[in-house]
mmCIF file of C-alpha atoms and ligand atoms in Angstrom:
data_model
loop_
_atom_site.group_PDB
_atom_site.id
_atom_site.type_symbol
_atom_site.label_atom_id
_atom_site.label_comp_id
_atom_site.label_asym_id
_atom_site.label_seq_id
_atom_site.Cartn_x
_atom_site.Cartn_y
_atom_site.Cartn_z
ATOM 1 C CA UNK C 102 98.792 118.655 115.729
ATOM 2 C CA UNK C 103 99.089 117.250 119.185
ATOM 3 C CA UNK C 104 99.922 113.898 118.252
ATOM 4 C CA UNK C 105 103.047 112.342 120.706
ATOM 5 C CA UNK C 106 106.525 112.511 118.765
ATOM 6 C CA UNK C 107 106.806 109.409 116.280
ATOM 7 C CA UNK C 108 109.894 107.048 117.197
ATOM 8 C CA UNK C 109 113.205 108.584 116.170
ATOM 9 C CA UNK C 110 113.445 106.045 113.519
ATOM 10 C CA UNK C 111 109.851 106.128 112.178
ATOM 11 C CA UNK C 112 110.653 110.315 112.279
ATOM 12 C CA UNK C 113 114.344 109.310 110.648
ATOM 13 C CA UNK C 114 111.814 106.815 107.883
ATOM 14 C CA UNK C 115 109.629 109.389 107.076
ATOM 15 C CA UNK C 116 112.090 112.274 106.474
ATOM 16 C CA UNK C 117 114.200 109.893 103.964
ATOM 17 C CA UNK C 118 111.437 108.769 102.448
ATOM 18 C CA UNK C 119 110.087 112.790 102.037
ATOM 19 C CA UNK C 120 106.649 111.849 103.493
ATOM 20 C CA UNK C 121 103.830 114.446 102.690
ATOM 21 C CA UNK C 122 101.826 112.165 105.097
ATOM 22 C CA UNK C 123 104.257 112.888 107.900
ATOM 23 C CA UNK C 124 104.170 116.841 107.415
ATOM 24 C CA UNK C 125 102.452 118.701 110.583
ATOM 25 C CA UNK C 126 103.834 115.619 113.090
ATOM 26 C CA UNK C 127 107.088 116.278 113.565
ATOM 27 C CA UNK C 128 109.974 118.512 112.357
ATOM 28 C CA UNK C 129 113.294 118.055 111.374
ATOM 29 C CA UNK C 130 116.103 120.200 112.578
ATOM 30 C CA UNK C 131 120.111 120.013 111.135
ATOM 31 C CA UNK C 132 122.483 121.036 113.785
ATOM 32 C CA UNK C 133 125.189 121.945 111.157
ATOM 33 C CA UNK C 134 122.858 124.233 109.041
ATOM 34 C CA UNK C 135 120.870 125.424 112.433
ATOM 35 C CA UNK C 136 117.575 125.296 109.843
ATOM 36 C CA UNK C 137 114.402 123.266 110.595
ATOM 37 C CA UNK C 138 112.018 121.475 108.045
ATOM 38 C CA UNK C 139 109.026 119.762 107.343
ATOM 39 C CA UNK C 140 109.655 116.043 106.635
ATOM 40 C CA UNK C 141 108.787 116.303 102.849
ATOM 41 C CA UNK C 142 110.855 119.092 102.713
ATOM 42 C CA UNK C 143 112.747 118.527 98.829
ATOM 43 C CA UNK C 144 116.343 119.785 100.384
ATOM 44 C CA UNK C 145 119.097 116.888 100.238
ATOM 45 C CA UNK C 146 119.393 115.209 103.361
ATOM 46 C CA UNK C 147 121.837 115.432 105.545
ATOM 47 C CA UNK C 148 123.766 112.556 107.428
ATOM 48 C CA UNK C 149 121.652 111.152 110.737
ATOM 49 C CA UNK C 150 123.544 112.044 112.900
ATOM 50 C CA UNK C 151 123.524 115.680 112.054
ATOM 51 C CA UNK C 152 119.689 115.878 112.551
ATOM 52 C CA UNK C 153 117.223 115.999 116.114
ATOM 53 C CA UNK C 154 113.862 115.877 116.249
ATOM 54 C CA UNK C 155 111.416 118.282 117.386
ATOM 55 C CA UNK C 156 107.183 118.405 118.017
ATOM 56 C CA UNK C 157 107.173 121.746 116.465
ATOM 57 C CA UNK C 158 108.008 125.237 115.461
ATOM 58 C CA UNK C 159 108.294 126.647 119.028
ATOM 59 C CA UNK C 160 110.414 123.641 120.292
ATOM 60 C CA UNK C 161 112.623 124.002 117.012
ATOM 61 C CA UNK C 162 113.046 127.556 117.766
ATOM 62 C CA UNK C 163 113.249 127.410 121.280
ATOM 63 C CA UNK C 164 116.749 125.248 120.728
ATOM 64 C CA UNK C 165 117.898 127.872 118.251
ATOM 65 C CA UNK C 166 117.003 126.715 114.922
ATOM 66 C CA UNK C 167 115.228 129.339 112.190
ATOM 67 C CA UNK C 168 112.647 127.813 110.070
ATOM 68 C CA UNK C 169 113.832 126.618 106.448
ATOM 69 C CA UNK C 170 112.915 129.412 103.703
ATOM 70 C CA UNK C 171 112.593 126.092 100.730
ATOM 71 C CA UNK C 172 109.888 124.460 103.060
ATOM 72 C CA UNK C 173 108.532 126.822 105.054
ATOM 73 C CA UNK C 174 107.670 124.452 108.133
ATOM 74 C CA UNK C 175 105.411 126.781 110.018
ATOM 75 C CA UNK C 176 102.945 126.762 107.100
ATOM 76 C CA UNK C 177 102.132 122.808 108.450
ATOM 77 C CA UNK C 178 100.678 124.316 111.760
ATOM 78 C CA UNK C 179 99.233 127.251 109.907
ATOM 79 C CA UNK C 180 97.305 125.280 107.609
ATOM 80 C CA UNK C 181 96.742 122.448 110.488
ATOM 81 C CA UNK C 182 95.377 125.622 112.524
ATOM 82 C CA UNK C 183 92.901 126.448 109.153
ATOM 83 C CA UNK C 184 91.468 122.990 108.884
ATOM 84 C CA UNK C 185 90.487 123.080 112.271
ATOM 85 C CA UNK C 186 89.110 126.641 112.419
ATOM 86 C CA UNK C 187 86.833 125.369 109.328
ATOM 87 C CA UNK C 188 85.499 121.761 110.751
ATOM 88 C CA UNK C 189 84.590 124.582 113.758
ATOM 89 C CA UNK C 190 82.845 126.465 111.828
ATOM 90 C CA UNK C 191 80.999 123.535 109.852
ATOM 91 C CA UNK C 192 79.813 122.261 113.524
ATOM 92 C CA UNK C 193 78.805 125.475 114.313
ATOM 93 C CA UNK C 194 76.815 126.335 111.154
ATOM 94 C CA UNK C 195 73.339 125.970 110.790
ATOM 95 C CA UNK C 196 72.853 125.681 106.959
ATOM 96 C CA UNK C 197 75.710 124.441 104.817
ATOM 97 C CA UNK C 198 78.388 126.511 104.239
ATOM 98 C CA UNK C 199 79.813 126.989 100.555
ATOM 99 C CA UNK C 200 83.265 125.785 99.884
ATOM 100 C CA UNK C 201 84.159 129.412 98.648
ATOM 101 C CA UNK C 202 83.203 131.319 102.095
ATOM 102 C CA UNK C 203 84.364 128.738 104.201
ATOM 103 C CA UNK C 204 87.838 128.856 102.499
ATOM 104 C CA UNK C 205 87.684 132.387 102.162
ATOM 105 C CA UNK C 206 86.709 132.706 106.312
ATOM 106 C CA UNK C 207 90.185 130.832 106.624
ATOM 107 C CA UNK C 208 92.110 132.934 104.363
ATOM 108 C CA UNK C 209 92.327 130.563 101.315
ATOM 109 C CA UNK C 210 91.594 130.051 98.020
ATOM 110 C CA UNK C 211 88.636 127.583 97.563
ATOM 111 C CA UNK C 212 90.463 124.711 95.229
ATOM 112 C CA UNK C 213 93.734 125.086 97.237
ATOM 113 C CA UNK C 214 91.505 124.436 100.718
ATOM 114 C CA UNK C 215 89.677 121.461 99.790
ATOM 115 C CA UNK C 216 92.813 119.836 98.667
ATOM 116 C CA UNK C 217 94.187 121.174 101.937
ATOM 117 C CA UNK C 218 91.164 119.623 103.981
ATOM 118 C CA UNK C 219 91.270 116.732 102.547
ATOM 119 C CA UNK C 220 94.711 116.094 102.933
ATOM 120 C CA UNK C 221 94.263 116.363 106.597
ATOM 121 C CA UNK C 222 91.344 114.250 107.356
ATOM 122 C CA UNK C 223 90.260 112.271 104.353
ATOM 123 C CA UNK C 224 87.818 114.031 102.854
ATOM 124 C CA UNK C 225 86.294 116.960 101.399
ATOM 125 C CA UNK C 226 84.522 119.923 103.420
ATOM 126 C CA UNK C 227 81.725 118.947 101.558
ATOM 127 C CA UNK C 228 81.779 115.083 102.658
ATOM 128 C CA UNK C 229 82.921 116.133 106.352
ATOM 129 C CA UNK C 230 79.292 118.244 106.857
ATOM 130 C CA UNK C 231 77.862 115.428 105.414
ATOM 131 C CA UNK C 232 79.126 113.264 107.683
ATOM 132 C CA UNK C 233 78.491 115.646 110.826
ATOM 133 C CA UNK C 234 74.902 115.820 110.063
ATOM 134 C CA UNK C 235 74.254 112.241 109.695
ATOM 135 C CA UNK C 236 76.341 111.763 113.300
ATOM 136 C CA UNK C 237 73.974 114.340 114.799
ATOM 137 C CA UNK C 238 70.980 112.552 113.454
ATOM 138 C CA UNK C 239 72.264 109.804 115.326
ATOM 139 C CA UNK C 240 73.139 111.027 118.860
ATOM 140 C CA UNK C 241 69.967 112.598 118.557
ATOM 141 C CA UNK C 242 67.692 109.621 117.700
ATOM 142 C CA UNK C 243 69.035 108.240 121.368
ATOM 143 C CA UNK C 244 67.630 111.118 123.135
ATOM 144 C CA UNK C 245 64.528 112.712 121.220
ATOM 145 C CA UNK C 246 61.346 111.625 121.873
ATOM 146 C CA UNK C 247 60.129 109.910 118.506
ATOM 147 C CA UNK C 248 61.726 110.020 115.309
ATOM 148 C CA UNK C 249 60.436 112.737 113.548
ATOM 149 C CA UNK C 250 61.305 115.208 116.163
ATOM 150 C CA UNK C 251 65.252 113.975 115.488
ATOM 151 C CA UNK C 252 65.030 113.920 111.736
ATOM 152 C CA UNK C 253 63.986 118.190 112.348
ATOM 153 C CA UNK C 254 66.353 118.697 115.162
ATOM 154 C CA UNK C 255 69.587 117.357 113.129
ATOM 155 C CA UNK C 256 68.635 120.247 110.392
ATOM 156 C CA UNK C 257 66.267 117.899 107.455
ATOM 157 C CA UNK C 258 64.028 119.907 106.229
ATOM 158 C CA UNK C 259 61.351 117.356 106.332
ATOM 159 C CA UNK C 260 61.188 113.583 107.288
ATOM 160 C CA UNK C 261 61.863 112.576 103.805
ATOM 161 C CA UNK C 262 65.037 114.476 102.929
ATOM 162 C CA UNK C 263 66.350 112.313 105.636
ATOM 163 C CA UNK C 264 65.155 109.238 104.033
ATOM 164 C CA UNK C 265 66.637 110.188 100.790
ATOM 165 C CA UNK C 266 69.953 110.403 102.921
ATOM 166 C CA UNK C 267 69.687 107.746 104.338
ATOM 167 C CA UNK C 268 71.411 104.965 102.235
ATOM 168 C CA UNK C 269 74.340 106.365 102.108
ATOM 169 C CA UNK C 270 74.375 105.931 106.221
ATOM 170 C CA UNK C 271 75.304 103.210 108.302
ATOM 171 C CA UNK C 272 72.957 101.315 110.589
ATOM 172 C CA UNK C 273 69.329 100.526 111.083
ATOM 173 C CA UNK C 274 66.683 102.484 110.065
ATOM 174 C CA UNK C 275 65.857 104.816 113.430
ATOM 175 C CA UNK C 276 62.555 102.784 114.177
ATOM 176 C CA UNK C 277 65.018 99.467 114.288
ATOM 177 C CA UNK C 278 67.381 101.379 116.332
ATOM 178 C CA UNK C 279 65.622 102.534 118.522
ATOM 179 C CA UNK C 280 64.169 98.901 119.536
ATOM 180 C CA UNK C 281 67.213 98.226 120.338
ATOM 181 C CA UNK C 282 66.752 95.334 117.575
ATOM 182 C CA UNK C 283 64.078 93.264 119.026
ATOM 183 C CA UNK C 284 61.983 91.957 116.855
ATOM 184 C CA UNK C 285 64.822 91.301 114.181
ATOM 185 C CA UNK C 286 65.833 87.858 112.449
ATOM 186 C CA UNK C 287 69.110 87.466 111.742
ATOM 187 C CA UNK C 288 70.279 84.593 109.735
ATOM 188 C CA UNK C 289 73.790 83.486 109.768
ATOM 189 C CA UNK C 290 76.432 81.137 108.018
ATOM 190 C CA UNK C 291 80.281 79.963 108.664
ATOM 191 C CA UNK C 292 81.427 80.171 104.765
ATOM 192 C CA UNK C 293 85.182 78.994 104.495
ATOM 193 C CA UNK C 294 87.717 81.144 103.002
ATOM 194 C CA UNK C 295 91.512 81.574 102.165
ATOM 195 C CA UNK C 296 91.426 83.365 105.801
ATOM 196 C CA UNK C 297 90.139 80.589 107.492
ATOM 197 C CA UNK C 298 86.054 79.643 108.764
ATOM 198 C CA UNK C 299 84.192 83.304 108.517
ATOM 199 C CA UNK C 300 81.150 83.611 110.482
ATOM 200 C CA UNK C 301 78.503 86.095 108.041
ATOM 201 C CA UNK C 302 75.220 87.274 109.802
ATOM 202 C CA UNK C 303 72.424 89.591 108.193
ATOM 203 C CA UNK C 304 69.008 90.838 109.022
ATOM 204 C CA UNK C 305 66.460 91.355 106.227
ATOM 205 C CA UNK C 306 67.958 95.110 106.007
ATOM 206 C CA UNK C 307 72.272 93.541 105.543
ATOM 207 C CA UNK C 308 75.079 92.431 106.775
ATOM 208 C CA UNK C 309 75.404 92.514 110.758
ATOM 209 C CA UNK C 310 78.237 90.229 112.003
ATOM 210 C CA UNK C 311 81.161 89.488 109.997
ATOM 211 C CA UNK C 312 83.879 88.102 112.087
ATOM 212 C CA UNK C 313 86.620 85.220 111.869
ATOM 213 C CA UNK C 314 86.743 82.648 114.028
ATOM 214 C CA UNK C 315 83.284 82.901 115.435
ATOM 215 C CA UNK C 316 80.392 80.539 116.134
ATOM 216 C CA UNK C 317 76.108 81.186 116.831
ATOM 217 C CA UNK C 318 76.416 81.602 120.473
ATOM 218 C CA UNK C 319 78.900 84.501 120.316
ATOM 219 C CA UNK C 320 76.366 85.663 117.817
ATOM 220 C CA UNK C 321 73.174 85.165 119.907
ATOM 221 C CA UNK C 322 75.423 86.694 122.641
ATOM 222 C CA UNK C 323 75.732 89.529 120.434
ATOM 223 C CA UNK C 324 72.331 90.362 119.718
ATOM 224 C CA UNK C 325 70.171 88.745 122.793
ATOM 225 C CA UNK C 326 66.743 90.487 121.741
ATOM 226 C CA UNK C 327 66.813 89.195 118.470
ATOM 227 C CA UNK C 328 66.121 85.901 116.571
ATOM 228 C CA UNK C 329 68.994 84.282 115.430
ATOM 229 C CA UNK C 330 68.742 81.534 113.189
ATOM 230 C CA UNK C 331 70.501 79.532 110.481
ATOM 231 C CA UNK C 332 70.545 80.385 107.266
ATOM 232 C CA UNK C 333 67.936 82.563 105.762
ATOM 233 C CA UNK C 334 66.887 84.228 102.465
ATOM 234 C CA UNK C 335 68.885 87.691 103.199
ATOM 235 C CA UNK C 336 72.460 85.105 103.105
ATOM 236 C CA UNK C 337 72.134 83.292 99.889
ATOM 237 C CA UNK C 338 73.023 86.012 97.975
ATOM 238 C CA UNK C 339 75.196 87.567 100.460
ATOM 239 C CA UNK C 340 77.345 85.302 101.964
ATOM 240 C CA UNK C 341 78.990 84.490 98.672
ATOM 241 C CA UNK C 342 79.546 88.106 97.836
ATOM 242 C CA UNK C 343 81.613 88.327 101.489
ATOM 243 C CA UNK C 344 83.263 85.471 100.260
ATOM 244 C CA UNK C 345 84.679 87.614 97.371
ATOM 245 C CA UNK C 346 85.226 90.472 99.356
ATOM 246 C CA UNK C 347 87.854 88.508 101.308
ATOM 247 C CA UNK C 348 89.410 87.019 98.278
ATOM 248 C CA UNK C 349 89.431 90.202 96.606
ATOM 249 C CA UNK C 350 88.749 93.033 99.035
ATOM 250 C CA UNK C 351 87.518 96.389 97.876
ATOM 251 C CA UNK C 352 84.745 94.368 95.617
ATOM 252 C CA UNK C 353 81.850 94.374 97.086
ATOM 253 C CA UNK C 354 82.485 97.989 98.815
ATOM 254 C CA UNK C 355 78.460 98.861 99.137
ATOM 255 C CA UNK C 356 77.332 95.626 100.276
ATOM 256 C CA UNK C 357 74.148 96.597 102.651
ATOM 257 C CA UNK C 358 75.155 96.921 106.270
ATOM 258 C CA UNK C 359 72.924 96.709 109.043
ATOM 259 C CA UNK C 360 75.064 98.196 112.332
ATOM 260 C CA UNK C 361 75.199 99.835 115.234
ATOM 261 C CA UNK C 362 77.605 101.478 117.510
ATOM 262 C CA UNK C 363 78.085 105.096 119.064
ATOM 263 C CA UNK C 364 78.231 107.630 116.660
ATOM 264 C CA UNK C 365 81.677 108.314 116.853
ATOM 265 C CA UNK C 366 82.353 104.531 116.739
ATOM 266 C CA UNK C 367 79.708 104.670 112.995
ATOM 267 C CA UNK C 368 81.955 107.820 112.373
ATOM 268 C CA UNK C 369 84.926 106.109 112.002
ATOM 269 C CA UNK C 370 83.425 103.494 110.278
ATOM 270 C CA UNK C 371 82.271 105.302 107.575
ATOM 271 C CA UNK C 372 85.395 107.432 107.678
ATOM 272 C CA UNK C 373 87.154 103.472 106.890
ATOM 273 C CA UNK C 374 84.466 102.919 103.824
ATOM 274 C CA UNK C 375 85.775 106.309 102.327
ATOM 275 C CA UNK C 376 88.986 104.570 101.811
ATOM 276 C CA UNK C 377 89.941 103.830 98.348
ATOM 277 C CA UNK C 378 91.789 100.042 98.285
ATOM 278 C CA UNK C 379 95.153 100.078 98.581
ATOM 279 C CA UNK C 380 95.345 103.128 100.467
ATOM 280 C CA UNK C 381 95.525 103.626 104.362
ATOM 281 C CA UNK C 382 94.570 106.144 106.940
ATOM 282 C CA UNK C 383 96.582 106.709 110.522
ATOM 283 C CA UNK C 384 94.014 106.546 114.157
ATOM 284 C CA UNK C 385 94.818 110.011 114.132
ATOM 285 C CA UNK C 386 93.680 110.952 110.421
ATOM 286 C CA UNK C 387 90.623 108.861 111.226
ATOM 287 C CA UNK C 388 89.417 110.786 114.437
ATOM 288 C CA UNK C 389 89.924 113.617 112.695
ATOM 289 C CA UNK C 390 87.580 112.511 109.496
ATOM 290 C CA UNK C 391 85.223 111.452 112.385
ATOM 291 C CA UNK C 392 85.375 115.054 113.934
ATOM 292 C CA UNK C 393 87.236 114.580 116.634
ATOM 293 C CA UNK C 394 90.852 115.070 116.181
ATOM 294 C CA UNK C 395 92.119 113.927 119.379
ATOM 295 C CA UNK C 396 90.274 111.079 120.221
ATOM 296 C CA UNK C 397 93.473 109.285 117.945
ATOM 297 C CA UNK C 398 93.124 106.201 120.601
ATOM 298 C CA UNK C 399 88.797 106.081 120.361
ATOM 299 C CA UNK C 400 89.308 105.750 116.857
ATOM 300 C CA UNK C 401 91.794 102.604 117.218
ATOM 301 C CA UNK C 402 89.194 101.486 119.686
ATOM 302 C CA UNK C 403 86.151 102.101 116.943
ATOM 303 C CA UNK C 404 88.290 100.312 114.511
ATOM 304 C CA UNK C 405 88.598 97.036 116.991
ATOM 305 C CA UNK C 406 84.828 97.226 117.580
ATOM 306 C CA UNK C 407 84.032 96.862 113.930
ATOM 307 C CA UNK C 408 81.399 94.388 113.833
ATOM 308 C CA UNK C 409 81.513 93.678 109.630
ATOM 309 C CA UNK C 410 85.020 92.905 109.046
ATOM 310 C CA UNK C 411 86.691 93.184 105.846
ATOM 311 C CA UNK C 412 83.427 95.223 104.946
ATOM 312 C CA UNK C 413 84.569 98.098 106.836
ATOM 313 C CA UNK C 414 87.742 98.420 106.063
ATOM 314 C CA UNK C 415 89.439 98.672 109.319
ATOM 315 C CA UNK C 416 92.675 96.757 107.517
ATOM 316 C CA UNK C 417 93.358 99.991 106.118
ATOM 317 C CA UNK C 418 93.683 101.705 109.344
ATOM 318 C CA UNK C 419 97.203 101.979 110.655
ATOM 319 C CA UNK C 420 99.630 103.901 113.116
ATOM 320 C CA UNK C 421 100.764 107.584 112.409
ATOM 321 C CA UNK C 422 104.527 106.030 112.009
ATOM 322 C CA UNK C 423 102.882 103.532 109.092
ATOM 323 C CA UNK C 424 103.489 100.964 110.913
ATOM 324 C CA UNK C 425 100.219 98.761 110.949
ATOM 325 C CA UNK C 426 98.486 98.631 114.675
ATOM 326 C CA UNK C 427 96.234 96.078 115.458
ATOM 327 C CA UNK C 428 93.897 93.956 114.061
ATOM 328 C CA UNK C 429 90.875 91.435 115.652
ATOM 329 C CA UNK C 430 91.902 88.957 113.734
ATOM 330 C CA UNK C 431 95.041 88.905 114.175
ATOM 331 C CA UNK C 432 98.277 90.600 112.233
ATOM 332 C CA UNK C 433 98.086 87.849 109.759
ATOM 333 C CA UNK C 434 95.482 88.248 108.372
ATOM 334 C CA UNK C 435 95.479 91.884 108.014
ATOM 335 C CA UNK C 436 98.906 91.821 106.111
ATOM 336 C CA UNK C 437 97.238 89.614 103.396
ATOM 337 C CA UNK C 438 94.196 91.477 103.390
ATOM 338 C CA UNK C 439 96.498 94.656 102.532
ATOM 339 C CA UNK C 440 98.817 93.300 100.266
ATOM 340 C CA UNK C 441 95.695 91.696 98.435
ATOM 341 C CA UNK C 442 94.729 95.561 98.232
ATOM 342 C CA UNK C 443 98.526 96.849 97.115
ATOM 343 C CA UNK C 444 99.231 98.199 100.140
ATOM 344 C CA UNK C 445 103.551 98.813 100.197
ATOM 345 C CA UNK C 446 104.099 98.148 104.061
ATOM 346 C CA UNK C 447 106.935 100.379 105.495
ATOM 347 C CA UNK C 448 109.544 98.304 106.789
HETATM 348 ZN ZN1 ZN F 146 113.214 122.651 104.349
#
């Protein structure tokens, strides 16, 4: 993976701490032992100063060090190398592919590949086409001509299968979309919470704004073709239901949501709703859920354009060295948010 080399402490961290999370970013070579490992690798650990730090195999090898025969290191980049052969050949496919022949056009067994998938971005095969076809809907409602043409060019069979799909996506419906909202009411409120004044917007179809700290003009700047008004029917059941989620976040996890953004941005999105509470997800593990490995700094950019805090999860996105990035709301309030979720926070 071509991630840039963690800090030598964060690499140090992660080695000590035998971080399965951490295998495939770095390796760990011992000068006295001239043997390199995987950070999870179960050997005892030798002292600090004994060890160096290296990208990969090549790098390792290339300073004289033989991979470690407890480990195996090179595996990492083998099985990296697999995951990304298969989310190539899910883009590429035109009907689904099975999880037994895609693991078997890898060289794996099935069960032992999906856990291997998953590990690496998040989710299963199976979810990771799902979530390809839905982006493809969506890049293609921008350029067909009406909407039935993109429902048949992303692969439905028929208009409706995509209807039946569509709840589980993100976003306006395609006709609202492609309006570019006009014609929508939003109704909004400023409900206080244990995070301070939260401003909570929704059209008829959900939730569209929810952000700290902000008033109705940044809203009405927000959506300039549509009605914006106080209040509303959509809100009274809503707005306390937010309220909740901030108090006690993961309730409330398929509140409707009425959003837009690219689809890489929705990508990542709903790569940050597939986490359970309590756990978190690097920038780099989310581009790669949102099929595009190494676009690690658009998916910290899709995570500060999240326009439903709290609702999409983007507290549980962090760096690749755990450490816990940024946040729109500031630092604050994403620490409590996590540790309200369980979240340990590396020191
Ligand atoms: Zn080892």
């Amino acid at each position: 993976m071509t991630d840039v080399l963690p800090s030598e402490d964060a690499c140090w961290a992660a080695f000590e701490a035998r971080d399965r999370a951490q295998d495939g970013r770095f390796l760990v070579a011992v000068i006295t032992t001239r043997i390199y490992c995987k950070p999870s690798c179960p050997a005892r650990r030798p002292r600090r100063a004994h060890v160096r730090f290296y990208a990969d195999g090549a790098a390792a090898a290339a300073a004289g060090f033989r991979p470690c025969l407890r480990c195996r290191p090179d595996e990492v980049a083998r099985d990296a190398a697999a995951v990304a052969r298969a989310a190539a050949l899910i883009a590429a496919a035109e009907e689904p592919i099975g999880l037994e022949a895609l693991a078997a056009a890898v060289g794996y067994a099935p069960h032992h590949f999906n856990r291997l998938f998953k590990r690496a971005t998040g989710v299963t095969p199976a979810a990771y086409a799902r979530g390809l076809r839905a982006r493809r809907m969506a890049a293609a409602l921008e350029e067909e001509a009406s909407v039935t043409q993109a429902i048949y060019a992303a692969g439905y069979g028929a208009p409706s299968r995509f209807y039946e799909q569509a709840d589980a996506r993100l976003g306006m419906t395609p006709s609202a979309w492609r309006a570019g909202g006009a014609g929508v009411t939003i109704g909004w409120t400023i409900a206080a919470t244990s995070l301070g004044p939260l401003l909570i917007a929704a059209t008829e179809k959900g939730l569209c704004r929810v952000a700290f700290d902000e008033d109705e003009a940044a809203l009405a700047r927000r959506f300039p073709a549509a009605e914006v008004v106080p209040g509303g029917d959509p809100l009274a059941t809503l707005a306390g239901q937010v309220v909740d989620a901030v108090e006690r976040p993961g309730r409330h996890a398929n509140l409707p949501l009425d959003v837009q953004g690219t689809a890489f941005q929705e990508a990542v999105w709903q790569a940050l709703r597939a986490i359970p509470p309590g756990e978190t997800r690097s920038y780099a593990q989310l581009a790669a859920m949102a099929g595009a490995p190494a676009a690690v700094r658009a998916a910290g950019t899709a995570c500060g354009a999240n326009p439903v805090a709290i609702l999409v999860p983007c507290h549980r996105a962090q760096r690749g060295d755990g450490s816990m990035g940024g946040y729109a709301y500031g630092l604050d309030r994403k620490r409590v948010l996590r540790a309200r979720e369980g979240v340990r926070e590396r020191k």
